[in-house]
Coordinates of C-alpha atoms in Angstrom, one line a residue:
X115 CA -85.1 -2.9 -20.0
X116 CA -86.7 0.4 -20.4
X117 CA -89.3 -0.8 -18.1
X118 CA -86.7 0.0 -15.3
X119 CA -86.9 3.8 -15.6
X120 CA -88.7 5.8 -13.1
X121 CA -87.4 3.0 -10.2
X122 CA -85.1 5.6 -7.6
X123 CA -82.1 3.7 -7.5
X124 CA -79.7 4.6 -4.7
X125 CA -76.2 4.8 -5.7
X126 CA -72.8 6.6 -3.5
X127 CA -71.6 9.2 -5.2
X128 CA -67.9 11.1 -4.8
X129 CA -66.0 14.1 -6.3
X130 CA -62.8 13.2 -8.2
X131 CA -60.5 15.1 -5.4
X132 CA -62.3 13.7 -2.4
X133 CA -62.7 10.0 -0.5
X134 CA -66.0 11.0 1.2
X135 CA -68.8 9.0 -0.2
X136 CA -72.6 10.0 -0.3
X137 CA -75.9 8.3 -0.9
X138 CA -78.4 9.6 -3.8
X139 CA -81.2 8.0 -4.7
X140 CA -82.1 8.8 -8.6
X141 CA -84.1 7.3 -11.5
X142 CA -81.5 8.1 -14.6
X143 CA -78.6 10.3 -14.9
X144 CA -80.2 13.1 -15.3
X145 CA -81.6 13.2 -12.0
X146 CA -78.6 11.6 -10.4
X147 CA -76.2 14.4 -12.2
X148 CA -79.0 17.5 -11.0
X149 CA -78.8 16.0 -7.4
X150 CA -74.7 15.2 -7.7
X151 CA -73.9 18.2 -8.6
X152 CA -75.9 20.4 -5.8
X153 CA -75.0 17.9 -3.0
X154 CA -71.1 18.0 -3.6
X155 CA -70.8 22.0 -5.0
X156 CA -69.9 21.5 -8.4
X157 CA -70.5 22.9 -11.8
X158 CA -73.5 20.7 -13.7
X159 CA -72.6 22.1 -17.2
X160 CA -70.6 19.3 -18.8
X161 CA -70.5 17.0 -15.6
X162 CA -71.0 13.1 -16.1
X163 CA -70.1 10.1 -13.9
X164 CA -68.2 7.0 -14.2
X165 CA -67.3 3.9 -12.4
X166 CA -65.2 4.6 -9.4
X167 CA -63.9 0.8 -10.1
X168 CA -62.6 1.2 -13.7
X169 CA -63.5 4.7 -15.1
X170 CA -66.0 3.7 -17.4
X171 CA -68.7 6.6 -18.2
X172 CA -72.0 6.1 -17.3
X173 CA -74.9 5.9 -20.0
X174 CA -78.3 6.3 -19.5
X175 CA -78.7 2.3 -20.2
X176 CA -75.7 1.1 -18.0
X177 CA -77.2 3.4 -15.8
X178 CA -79.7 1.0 -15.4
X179 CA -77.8 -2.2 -15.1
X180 CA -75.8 -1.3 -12.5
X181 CA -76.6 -3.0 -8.8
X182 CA -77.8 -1.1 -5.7
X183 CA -75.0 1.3 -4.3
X184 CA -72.9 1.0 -6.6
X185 CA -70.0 3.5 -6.1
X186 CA -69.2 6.2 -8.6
X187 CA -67.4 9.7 -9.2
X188 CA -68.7 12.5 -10.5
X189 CA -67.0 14.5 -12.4
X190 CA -66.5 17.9 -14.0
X191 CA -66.2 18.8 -17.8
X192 CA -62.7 18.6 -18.3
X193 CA -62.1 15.8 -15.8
X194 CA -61.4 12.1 -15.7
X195 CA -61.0 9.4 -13.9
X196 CA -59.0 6.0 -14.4
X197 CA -60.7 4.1 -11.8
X198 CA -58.7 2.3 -8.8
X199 CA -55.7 0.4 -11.0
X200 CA -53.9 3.2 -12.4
X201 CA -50.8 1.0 -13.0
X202 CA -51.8 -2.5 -14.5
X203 CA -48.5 -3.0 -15.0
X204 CA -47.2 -2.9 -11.9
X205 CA -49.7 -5.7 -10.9
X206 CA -49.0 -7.5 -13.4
X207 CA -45.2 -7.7 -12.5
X208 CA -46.5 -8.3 -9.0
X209 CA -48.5 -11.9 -9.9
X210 CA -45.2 -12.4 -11.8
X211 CA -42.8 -12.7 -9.5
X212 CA -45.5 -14.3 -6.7
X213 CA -44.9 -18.1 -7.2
X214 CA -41.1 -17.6 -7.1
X215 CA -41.5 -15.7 -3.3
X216 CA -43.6 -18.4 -2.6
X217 CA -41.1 -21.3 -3.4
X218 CA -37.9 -19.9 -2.0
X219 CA -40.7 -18.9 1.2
X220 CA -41.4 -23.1 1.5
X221 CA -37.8 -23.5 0.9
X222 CA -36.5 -21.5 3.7
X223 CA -39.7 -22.8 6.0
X224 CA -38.8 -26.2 5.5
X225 CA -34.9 -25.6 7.2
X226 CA -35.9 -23.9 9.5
X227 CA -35.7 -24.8 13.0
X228 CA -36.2 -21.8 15.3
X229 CA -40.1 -21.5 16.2
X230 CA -40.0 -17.8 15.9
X231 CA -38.4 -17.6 12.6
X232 CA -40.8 -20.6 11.3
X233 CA -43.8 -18.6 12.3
X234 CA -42.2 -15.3 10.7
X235 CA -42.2 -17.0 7.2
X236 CA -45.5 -18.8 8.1
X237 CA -47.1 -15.8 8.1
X238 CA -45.0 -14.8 5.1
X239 CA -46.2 -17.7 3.1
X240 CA -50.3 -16.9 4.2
X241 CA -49.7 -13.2 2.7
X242 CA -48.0 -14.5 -0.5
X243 CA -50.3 -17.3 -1.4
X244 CA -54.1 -17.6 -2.6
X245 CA -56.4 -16.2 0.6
X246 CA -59.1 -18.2 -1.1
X247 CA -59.5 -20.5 2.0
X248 CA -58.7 -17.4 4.5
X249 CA -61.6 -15.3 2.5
X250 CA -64.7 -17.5 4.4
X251 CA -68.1 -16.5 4.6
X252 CA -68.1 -15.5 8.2
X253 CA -64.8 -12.6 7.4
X254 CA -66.3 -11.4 4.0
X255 CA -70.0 -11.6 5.2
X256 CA -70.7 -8.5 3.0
X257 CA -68.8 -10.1 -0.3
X258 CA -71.2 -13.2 0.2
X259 CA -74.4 -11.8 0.2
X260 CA -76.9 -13.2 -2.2
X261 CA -74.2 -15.8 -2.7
X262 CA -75.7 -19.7 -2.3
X263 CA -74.5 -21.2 1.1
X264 CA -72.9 -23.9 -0.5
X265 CA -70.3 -21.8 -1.8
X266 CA -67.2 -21.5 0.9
X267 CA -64.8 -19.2 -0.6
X268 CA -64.8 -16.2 -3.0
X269 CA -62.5 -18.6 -5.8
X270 CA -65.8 -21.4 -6.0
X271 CA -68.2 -19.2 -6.4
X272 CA -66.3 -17.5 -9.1
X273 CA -65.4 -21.1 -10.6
X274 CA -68.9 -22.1 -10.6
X275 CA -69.6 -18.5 -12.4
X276 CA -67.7 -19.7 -15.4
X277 CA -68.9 -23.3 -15.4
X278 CA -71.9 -22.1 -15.5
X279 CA -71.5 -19.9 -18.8
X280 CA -70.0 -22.8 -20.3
X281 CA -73.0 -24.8 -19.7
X282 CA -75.1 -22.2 -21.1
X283 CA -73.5 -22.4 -24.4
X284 CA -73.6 -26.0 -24.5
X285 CA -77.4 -25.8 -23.9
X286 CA -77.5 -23.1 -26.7
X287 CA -75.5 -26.1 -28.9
X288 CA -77.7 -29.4 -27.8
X289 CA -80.8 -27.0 -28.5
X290 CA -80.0 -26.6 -32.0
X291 CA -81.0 -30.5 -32.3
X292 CA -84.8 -28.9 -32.6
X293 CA -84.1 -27.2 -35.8
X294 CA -82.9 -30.4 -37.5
X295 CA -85.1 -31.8 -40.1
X296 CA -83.7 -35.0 -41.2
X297 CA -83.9 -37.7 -39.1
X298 CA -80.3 -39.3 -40.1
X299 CA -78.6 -35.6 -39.4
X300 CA -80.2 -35.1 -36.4
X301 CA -78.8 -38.5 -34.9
X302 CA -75.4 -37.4 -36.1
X303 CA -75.9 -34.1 -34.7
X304 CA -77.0 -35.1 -31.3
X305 CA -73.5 -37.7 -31.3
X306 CA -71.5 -34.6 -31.9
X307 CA -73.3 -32.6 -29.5
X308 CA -73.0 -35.5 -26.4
X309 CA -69.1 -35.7 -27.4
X310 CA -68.9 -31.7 -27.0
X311 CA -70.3 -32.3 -23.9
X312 CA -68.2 -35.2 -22.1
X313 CA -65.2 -33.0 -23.7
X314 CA -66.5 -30.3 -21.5
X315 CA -67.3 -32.0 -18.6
X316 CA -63.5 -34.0 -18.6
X317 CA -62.4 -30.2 -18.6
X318 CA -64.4 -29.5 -15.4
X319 CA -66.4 -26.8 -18.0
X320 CA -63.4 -24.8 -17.9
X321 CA -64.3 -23.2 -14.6
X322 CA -60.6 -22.5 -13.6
X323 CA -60.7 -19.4 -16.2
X324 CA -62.5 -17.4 -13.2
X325 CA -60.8 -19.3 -10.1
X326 CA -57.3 -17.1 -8.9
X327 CA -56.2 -20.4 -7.7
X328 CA -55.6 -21.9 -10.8
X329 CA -53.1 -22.1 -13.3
X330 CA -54.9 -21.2 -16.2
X331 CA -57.1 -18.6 -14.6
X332 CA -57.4 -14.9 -17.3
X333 CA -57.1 -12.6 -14.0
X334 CA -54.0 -12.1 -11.5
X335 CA -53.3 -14.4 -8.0
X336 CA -55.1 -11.5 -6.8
X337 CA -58.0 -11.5 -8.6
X338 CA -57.7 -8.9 -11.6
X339 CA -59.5 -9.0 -14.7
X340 CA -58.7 -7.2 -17.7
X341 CA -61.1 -6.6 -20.6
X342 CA -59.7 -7.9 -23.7
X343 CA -61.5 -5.7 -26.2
X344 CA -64.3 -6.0 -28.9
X345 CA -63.5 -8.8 -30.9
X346 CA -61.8 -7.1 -34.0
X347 CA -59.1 -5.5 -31.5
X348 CA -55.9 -7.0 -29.9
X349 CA -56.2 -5.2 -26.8
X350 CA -58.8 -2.7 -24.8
X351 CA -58.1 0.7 -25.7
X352 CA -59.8 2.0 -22.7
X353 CA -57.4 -0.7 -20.1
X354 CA -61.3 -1.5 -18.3
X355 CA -60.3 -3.6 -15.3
X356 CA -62.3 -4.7 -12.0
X357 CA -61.4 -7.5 -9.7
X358 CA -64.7 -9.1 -8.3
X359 CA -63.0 -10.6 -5.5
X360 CA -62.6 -7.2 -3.9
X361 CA -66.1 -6.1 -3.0
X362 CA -69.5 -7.6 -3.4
X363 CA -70.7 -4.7 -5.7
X364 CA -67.2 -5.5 -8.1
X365 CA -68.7 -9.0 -8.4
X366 CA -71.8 -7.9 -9.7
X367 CA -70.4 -5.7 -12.0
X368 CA -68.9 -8.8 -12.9
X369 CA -71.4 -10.2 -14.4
X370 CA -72.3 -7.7 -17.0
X371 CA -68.7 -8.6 -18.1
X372 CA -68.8 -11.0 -21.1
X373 CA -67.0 -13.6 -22.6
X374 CA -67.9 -12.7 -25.9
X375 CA -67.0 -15.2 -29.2
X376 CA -65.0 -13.4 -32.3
X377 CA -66.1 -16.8 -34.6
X378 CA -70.0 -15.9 -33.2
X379 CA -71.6 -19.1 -31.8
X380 CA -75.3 -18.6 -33.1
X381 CA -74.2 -16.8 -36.4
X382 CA -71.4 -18.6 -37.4
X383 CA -70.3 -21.9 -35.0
X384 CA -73.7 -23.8 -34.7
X385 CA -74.3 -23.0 -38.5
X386 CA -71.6 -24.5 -39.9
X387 CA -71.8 -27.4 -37.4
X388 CA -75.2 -28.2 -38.7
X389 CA -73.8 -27.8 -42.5
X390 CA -70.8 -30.4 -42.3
X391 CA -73.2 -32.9 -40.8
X392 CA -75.5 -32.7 -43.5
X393 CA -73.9 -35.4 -45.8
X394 CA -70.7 -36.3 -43.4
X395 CA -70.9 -38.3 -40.3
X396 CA -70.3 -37.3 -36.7
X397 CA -66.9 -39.5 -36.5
X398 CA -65.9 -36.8 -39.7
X399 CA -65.6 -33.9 -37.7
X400 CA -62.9 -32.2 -36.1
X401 CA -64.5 -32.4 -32.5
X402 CA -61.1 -30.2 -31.4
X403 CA -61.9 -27.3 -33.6
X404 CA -65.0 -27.1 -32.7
X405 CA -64.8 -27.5 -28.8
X406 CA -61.8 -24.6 -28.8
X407 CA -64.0 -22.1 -31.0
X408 CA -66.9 -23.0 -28.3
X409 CA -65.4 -23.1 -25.1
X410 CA -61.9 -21.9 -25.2
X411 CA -60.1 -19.1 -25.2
X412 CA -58.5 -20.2 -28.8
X413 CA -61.9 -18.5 -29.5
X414 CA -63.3 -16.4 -26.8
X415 CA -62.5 -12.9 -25.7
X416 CA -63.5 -11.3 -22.2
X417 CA -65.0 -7.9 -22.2
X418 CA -66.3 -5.1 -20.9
X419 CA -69.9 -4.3 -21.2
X420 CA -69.1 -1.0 -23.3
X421 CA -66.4 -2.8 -25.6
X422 CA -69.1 -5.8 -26.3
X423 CA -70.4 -5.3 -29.5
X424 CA -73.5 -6.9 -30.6
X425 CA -73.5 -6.5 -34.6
X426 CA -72.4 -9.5 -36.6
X427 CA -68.9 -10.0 -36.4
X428 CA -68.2 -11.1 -39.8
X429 CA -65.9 -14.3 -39.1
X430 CA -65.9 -17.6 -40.4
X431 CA -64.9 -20.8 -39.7
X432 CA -61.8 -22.1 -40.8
X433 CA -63.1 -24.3 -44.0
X434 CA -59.8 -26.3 -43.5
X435 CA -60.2 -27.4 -40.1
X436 CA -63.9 -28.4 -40.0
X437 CA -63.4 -32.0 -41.1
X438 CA -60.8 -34.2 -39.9
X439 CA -57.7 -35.1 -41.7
X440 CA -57.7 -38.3 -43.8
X441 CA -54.8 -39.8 -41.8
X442 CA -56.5 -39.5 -38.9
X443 CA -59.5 -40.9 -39.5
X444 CA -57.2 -43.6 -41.2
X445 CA -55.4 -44.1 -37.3
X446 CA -59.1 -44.5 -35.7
X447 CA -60.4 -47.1 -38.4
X448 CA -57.2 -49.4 -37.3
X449 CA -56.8 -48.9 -33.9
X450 CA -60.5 -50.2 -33.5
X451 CA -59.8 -53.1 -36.3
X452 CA -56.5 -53.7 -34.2
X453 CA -58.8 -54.3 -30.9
X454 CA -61.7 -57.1 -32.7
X455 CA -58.7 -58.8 -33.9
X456 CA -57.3 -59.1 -30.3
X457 CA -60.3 -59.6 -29.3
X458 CA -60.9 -62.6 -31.5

């Protein structure tokens, strides 16, 4: 990473009481906050810069993550900035009430019979709903950039974004095979891991958690995301928020977000995988368990860059829930006895 310093990176830069953007070109933040501060008039004793999307302050190191022009506000000592949602609230109540103005919309469209009253609530209907399918490539040519031709809309690229985390961790899980040993755990291991894996793929690897057109999507209808916080905190003391399906910089930014594991997957998850199978059989473990700490949110937590922390998390598996319960295993023994005899 710190290969990257010295490369001029140019970035837009604003004051907090202006909208009029400018471009700098500057290797760190030093430089960037010596040029700032002479371009736009302003004191450089205390000044500092943040996101213009979120308000997050602006480190050296994040400095150096960020894309090409990405916007950001410079501010004076005592200042501060909450980035564009000041009120997550009020969106939230917005996404709320959506799918109920959308029904009684459909309802009224469905009685109506005068063409100019159809075409009033037709239009009503194209505001309320997803613009997924009105966001093509050739209106959001700027949002698309970089962005593989095969993708159509904003919500499957974002989709595929998650699937393809998902699959990442699954590699990081059927990798673990090279580790193992013992020839009779390492059979075991790699049943376990190819059941993970169909579990995943029946759940289309979960790829609705990024797509605004789903029903169990983590951001708003329009496209909000929230950070959750670091993994030992219920929520984000800082609110960080960013909707990627606004601007093509946003959904970079995006993906510094991450969806971070409070059980750790390396550390704790693969470990004690590896453990139960090392005198129990694939067919004794709670596949469930497993799959939710892995790939669910039962498990996962999405986050900010700044409120990922990358120390050990000190969390274990749930001893109790590693194996599967007698009776169960008990209910799979003769439901497959049940089918030879029918089969006899």
């Amino acid at each position: 990473m710190f290969g990257l310093f010295g490369k001029n990176k140019p970035i837009k830069i604003r004051s907090r009481n202006e909208n009029k953007k400018y471009g700098v070109a500057a290797k760190d933040v030093k430089e960037l906050l010596k040029k700032g501060c002479k371009l736009l008039q302003l004191p450089s004793p205390g000044a500092h810069v943040c996101l213009y999307s979120d308000g997050t302050t602006v480190t050296e190191e994040f400095f150096q993550t960020l894309p090409d022009h990405t916007e950001l506000v410079l501010l004076c000592r005592d200042q501060t900035w909450s980035g564009v949602v000041c009120d997550i609230g009020q969106l939230l109540k917005t996404d709320r009430y959506a799918d109920g103005l959308i029904e009684a919309a459909k309802g009224l469209l469905s009685d109506e019979k005068s063409p100019q009253r159809r075409k009033i609530l037709t239009d009503l209907l194209l505001n309320l709903e997803d613009r997924s399918e009105l966001e093509s490539r050739e209106e959001h040519e700027e949002w698309f950039k970089g962005v593989d031709a095969r993708f159509k809309t904003k919500s499957a690229y974002m989709k595929f974004n998650c699937e393809g985390r998902m699959r990442g961790y699954m590699k990081e899980v059927h990798g673990a095979t090279k580790t193992i040993q013992k020839a009779k755990v390492r059979e075991e291991f790699l049943k376990t891991s190819k059941s993970l894996s169909e579990m995943l793929k029946t759940a289309k690897n979960n790829g609705c958690y990024f797509d605004r057109t789903e029903k169990e999507r983590l951001c708003t209808r329009e496209g909000w995301f929230t950070c959750q916080g670091s993994y030992e905190q219920k929520v984000c003391q800082s609110l960080h928020s960013i909707n990627p399906y606004g601007s093509r910089e946003s959904r970079i930014v995006f993906s510094t977000w991450n969806l971070d594991h409070r059980i750790e997957k390396k550390r704790t998850i693969i470990p004690a995988l590896l453990e139960a199978l090392q005198n129990h059989k694939s067919s004794d473990i709670n596949l469930n368990y497993f799959y939710g700490l892995l790939f669910t949110w039962e498990n996962l937590k999405l986050v900010h860059i700044v409120c990922h922390k990358k120390g050990a998390h000190n969390l274990l598996c749930d001893a109790k829930k590693i194996f599967r319960k007698a009776s169960d295993t008990n209910k799979a023994k003769q439901n497959v006895k049940g089918k030879k005899r029918r089969l006899v």
